[in-house]
Amino acid sequence: MTGPRRPPALTPTLAAVTLVLVAASTAIGYAPLDIPAAFADWIAGRETVAQIVLVELRLPRALSGALVGFSLGIVGAALQGLLRNPLADPGIIGVSAAAALGAVVAFYTGLAATFALALPLGGIAGALLSTVVIYALAGRGTGTMGLILAGVALSSLCGALTALALNLSPNPFAAMEIVFWLMGSLADRSWNHVLLAAPLMALGWAITTSTAPALDALTLGEETAESLGFSIAVLRAKIVAGAALAVGPAVAVAGAIGFIGLVAPHLMRPLVGHRPGALLVVSGLAGAVLTLAADIAVRLIPVQPELKLGVVTALIGAPFLMTLILRLRRTA
Amino acid sequence: MRPGQPLAAALAGLTLALAADVRPGVAEAPQRIVSINLCADELLLRLVPERVASVTFLARDPTASTVADLAAGVPVNHGQPEEVMAFAPDLVVAGRFSARAPLRSLQRVGEEVLVLGVPTTFAEARALITDLAGRLGVPERGAALVARMEDDIAAATTDPAQRPRAVVLSPNGVTVGEGSLVAELIERAGLHNVAAELAVDGYGRLPLETIVMAGIEVLIVDAEPDAFPALASELLDHPALKRLGRRITLAPVPARLWTCAGPQMADAVSLMAAAAGEARARRPEADR
C-alpha cells in the first residue's frame, strides 16, 4: 500500500461534521422554530405545534438524510472497489431502478392506499427482488463484466416498466406526482420511514464493511486475490446483497438521489491512500455530509416550489463528474 | 338537461339533430361536434347533448368527469386526429392545454377548431359558457346553464364573520393562489385562503411543516379518498398530521368538481363550507 497514509482523525472528523449537519438540518426549516422551547415541550410531554414540527418533521428528515447519504456513499465505494471502475455508482447494478419500480407498483396497484408505508415497502421488495434477478443472470461463472451487463439490463427493464406504469396511470396528476417523487426528496418523511429503513440499512452496511479486506486484496487483481484466499464470487454476492439492503430502502424512502454514491468515494479516495477497504466508511460519512448539505440547501434556496434533492445533487454532481473526466484525460 | 335520463336525451337528441338541419337560421350552427377536452365535454353535453358526436374517454370516467351519465351513450375519442376525423365533425372543441400537434393536423385538413380558454374568475367562467352557447346557436341554454351555476353556488355560499384559515394541500395542476377560480370558491365557502400568505404559486406542494406552523384549520385535499391512488393520501397518514388531527379539519374535494367551470363547482363549495363549519364548531374547544 503506497500513497499518503490516512489522516488519523479523518473518520471522527467526518462523523463530527455529520452530527453538526444533522443538528443544522434540524434547526433550519421553512419557518423559524424555537428549538430549545420545542425540546422543552418534548421532554415535558406537552403537545405543542413547535414540538410536533421538531419531533415529527425535522428530526426524521435530518436522520433520513444522514441514513440515505451514508448508504449511497458506502455502496458507491464498495461497487467502485469491486468493479475497479471509478464511474460505478449504486445505480449500476440496477438496485435503484428496481426499488423505484417496486415503489411505483405499490403506488399504482392501490396497495399504497390500503396501508401506510406500502410505498417504501414496495421499494424495498423491488430492491431485494433485483438481487435475485442479478444472481440468476450473473451468479456463477460469469465475471464482473457479467454483473455490470446484468445491472444495465435490469436498470433498463425497470426504467421501461416504471415509464409504462406512468403511461397507464388512470390519473394524470398521479403520474406527475410520481415523477416528482422519483426526483428524490426528504420532505415530510416520518419516523415510520426511518424505523423501517434503518435496520435494513444497518444490515447492508455491516455486510458491505465486512468486504473491506477482500476489496483491498482485489486491487492486486482477481487471481492474486483468489490466491490470497478471497473468493471473488462470495465478494460479489456480499456487495450485491449489501447494496440492495442499503440502497433499496434509501430509494424507497427518498426517491432517486443521484451522484452522491459516485462523488463521495472520489472525494475521499485521495485522503485514504487509494485503499478501497478503508474507503468504505469514510465514503459513507462523506455521502451523509453531502446529502445533508444538499437537503439544507434545498430549504434555504428561495425557489418555489422547492427544488428536488435529486435535482440539486445532480446539478452539483454532473459538473464534478465532468472535471473528473478532464482530469483523467490529462493524467492518461 | 337533467342527469338521470341519458338514454331519453340521446334519443331526443337524434330527432332534434335531424330536425335542426331544416330549421332556418340555425343552419350555420355546428351539428356534429367532437370534443377533445374534458372541460369541453362537460359544457357540450350540458348545452347540446344531441349534437355531440364524440367526447373524450375521460368524460365516461365518473372519477374524472361530472357528466359520466350524459357521456354513457356518446362515442369516445383519445384526441387523436384520425379518430376525430372519422366522426366527420363540423366543429372540434379543444382546450387551451390540448396537445398542439394534433390540433395543427386537424386545422391543416380543414377542420374547424374552437379552443376554449381556462377561466380564472367567475366572470370569465360566465363569459366562457355564454360565448360557447352563442357559437353553438343556443344562447338561451347558455343563459340557463349560467343561471343554474350561479344559483347553485349562491346557495352554497356562506359569509361568516369568522373565517377558518385554509389551504389546498396538493394543488394538482389547478392554481390555488390569489386571483384564481379555485381561490374564489374557497372564499365563497367561508374560508380564508392563506395560500397568498405562504407564497404558494401554481404547482408545488406545501411542506407539512409550513402547514403545521401556519395554523391551518382546514386542509383542503385535492383528491378523493379511494378514488385513485395519489401520493396526497400517503401524506395524510403522516404522524404529524395525525397528531394535529384535533386541530385540523380535512376537506377532500375531488378534482373533477373544480377543474372545469360549471354548476358542479357548487358541490366543491358545499364540501368546503361543511369543513369550515366543522372547524368553526371546534374553535372554542381548541382554544381552551
Short mmCIF file of C-alpha atoms in Angstrom, two decimals, chain B residues 38-139:
data_model
loop_
_atom_site.label_atom_id
_atom_site.label_comp_id
_atom_site.label_asym_id
_atom_site.label_seq_id
_atom_site.Cartn_x
_atom_site.Cartn_y
_atom_site.Cartn_z
CA LEU B 38 -62.73 17.17 -20.68
CA CYS B 39 -64.00 20.65 -19.81
CA ALA B 40 -65.40 21.00 -23.33
CA ASP B 41 -67.07 17.56 -22.91
CA GLU B 42 -68.83 18.79 -19.80
CA LEU B 43 -70.11 22.02 -21.33
CA LEU B 44 -71.13 20.47 -24.67
CA LEU B 45 -73.00 17.59 -23.03
CA ARG B 46 -74.86 20.09 -20.87
CA LEU B 47 -75.60 22.55 -23.68
CA VAL B 48 -76.17 20.49 -26.83
CA PRO B 49 -76.10 16.76 -25.97
CA GLU B 50 -77.99 15.93 -29.17
CA ARG B 51 -75.23 17.34 -31.38
CA VAL B 52 -72.18 15.83 -29.70
CA ALA B 53 -70.62 13.22 -31.99
CA SER B 54 -67.80 12.25 -29.64
CA VAL B 55 -66.32 13.15 -26.28
CA THR B 56 -63.02 12.24 -24.64
CA PHE B 57 -62.66 8.89 -22.90
CA LEU B 58 -62.26 10.81 -19.64
CA ALA B 59 -65.88 12.02 -19.86
CA ARG B 60 -67.15 8.50 -19.10
CA ASP B 61 -64.93 8.08 -16.06
CA PRO B 62 -67.02 9.05 -13.03
CA THR B 63 -63.89 9.87 -11.01
CA ALA B 64 -62.72 12.44 -13.55
CA SER B 65 -65.95 13.75 -15.04
CA THR B 66 -69.21 15.14 -13.68
CA VAL B 67 -71.10 14.19 -16.83
CA ALA B 68 -70.33 10.45 -16.87
CA ASP B 69 -74.07 9.66 -17.10
CA LEU B 70 -74.57 12.02 -20.06
CA ALA B 71 -71.49 10.62 -21.78
CA ALA B 72 -72.52 6.98 -21.38
CA GLY B 73 -74.07 6.71 -24.85
CA VAL B 74 -71.67 9.01 -26.68
CA PRO B 75 -68.72 7.55 -28.64
CA VAL B 76 -65.36 8.41 -27.11
CA ASN B 77 -62.04 9.55 -28.58
CA HIS B 78 -58.50 9.91 -27.27
CA GLY B 79 -57.72 13.17 -29.00
CA GLN B 80 -56.00 11.53 -31.99
CA PRO B 81 -56.61 13.43 -35.27
CA GLU B 82 -57.51 10.23 -37.15
CA GLU B 83 -60.15 9.30 -34.60
CA VAL B 84 -61.55 12.82 -34.65
CA MET B 85 -61.74 12.95 -38.45
CA ALA B 86 -63.57 9.61 -38.56
CA PHE B 87 -66.53 11.34 -36.91
CA ALA B 88 -66.64 13.87 -39.79
CA PRO B 89 -67.21 16.75 -37.38
CA ASP B 90 -68.18 20.25 -38.39
CA LEU B 91 -66.63 21.60 -35.20
CA VAL B 92 -63.81 20.33 -33.00
CA VAL B 93 -63.65 21.81 -29.50
CA ALA B 94 -60.29 21.72 -27.71
CA GLY B 95 -58.90 23.20 -24.54
CA ARG B 96 -56.11 25.71 -24.09
CA PHE B 97 -53.82 22.91 -22.87
CA SER B 98 -54.70 20.37 -25.56
CA ALA B 99 -51.68 18.96 -27.37
CA ARG B 100 -50.64 21.35 -30.13
CA ALA B 101 -49.58 18.87 -32.81
CA PRO B 102 -52.96 17.09 -33.22
CA LEU B 103 -54.70 20.48 -33.32
CA ARG B 104 -52.43 21.67 -36.11
CA SER B 105 -53.05 18.44 -38.04
CA LEU B 106 -56.79 18.93 -37.71
CA GLN B 107 -56.57 22.53 -38.87
CA ARG B 108 -54.38 21.53 -41.82
CA VAL B 109 -57.03 19.12 -43.11
CA GLY B 110 -59.60 21.88 -42.84
CA GLU B 111 -61.39 21.02 -39.60
CA GLU B 112 -62.80 23.96 -37.71
CA VAL B 113 -61.22 24.02 -34.26
CA LEU B 114 -62.52 26.04 -31.33
CA VAL B 115 -60.12 26.40 -28.41
CA LEU B 116 -61.74 27.03 -25.03
CA GLY B 117 -59.88 29.20 -22.56
CA VAL B 118 -59.30 28.40 -18.89
CA PRO B 119 -61.36 30.79 -16.77
CA THR B 120 -59.61 32.26 -13.74
CA THR B 121 -62.60 34.16 -12.34
CA PHE B 122 -66.36 33.72 -12.14
CA ALA B 123 -66.82 36.47 -14.70
CA GLU B 124 -64.58 34.59 -17.13
CA ALA B 125 -66.43 31.33 -16.46
CA ARG B 126 -69.72 33.07 -17.22
CA ALA B 127 -68.32 34.59 -20.41
CA LEU B 128 -66.87 31.24 -21.50
CA ILE B 129 -70.23 29.47 -21.24
CA THR B 130 -72.14 32.35 -22.83
CA ASP B 131 -69.72 32.60 -25.75
CA LEU B 132 -69.74 28.85 -26.36
CA ALA B 133 -73.56 28.72 -26.26
CA GLY B 134 -73.68 31.61 -28.72
CA ARG B 135 -71.29 29.86 -31.08
CA LEU B 136 -73.47 26.74 -30.90
CA GLY B 137 -76.61 28.76 -31.62
CA VAL B 138 -78.24 28.04 -28.26
CA PRO B 139 -77.80 31.30 -26.28
#
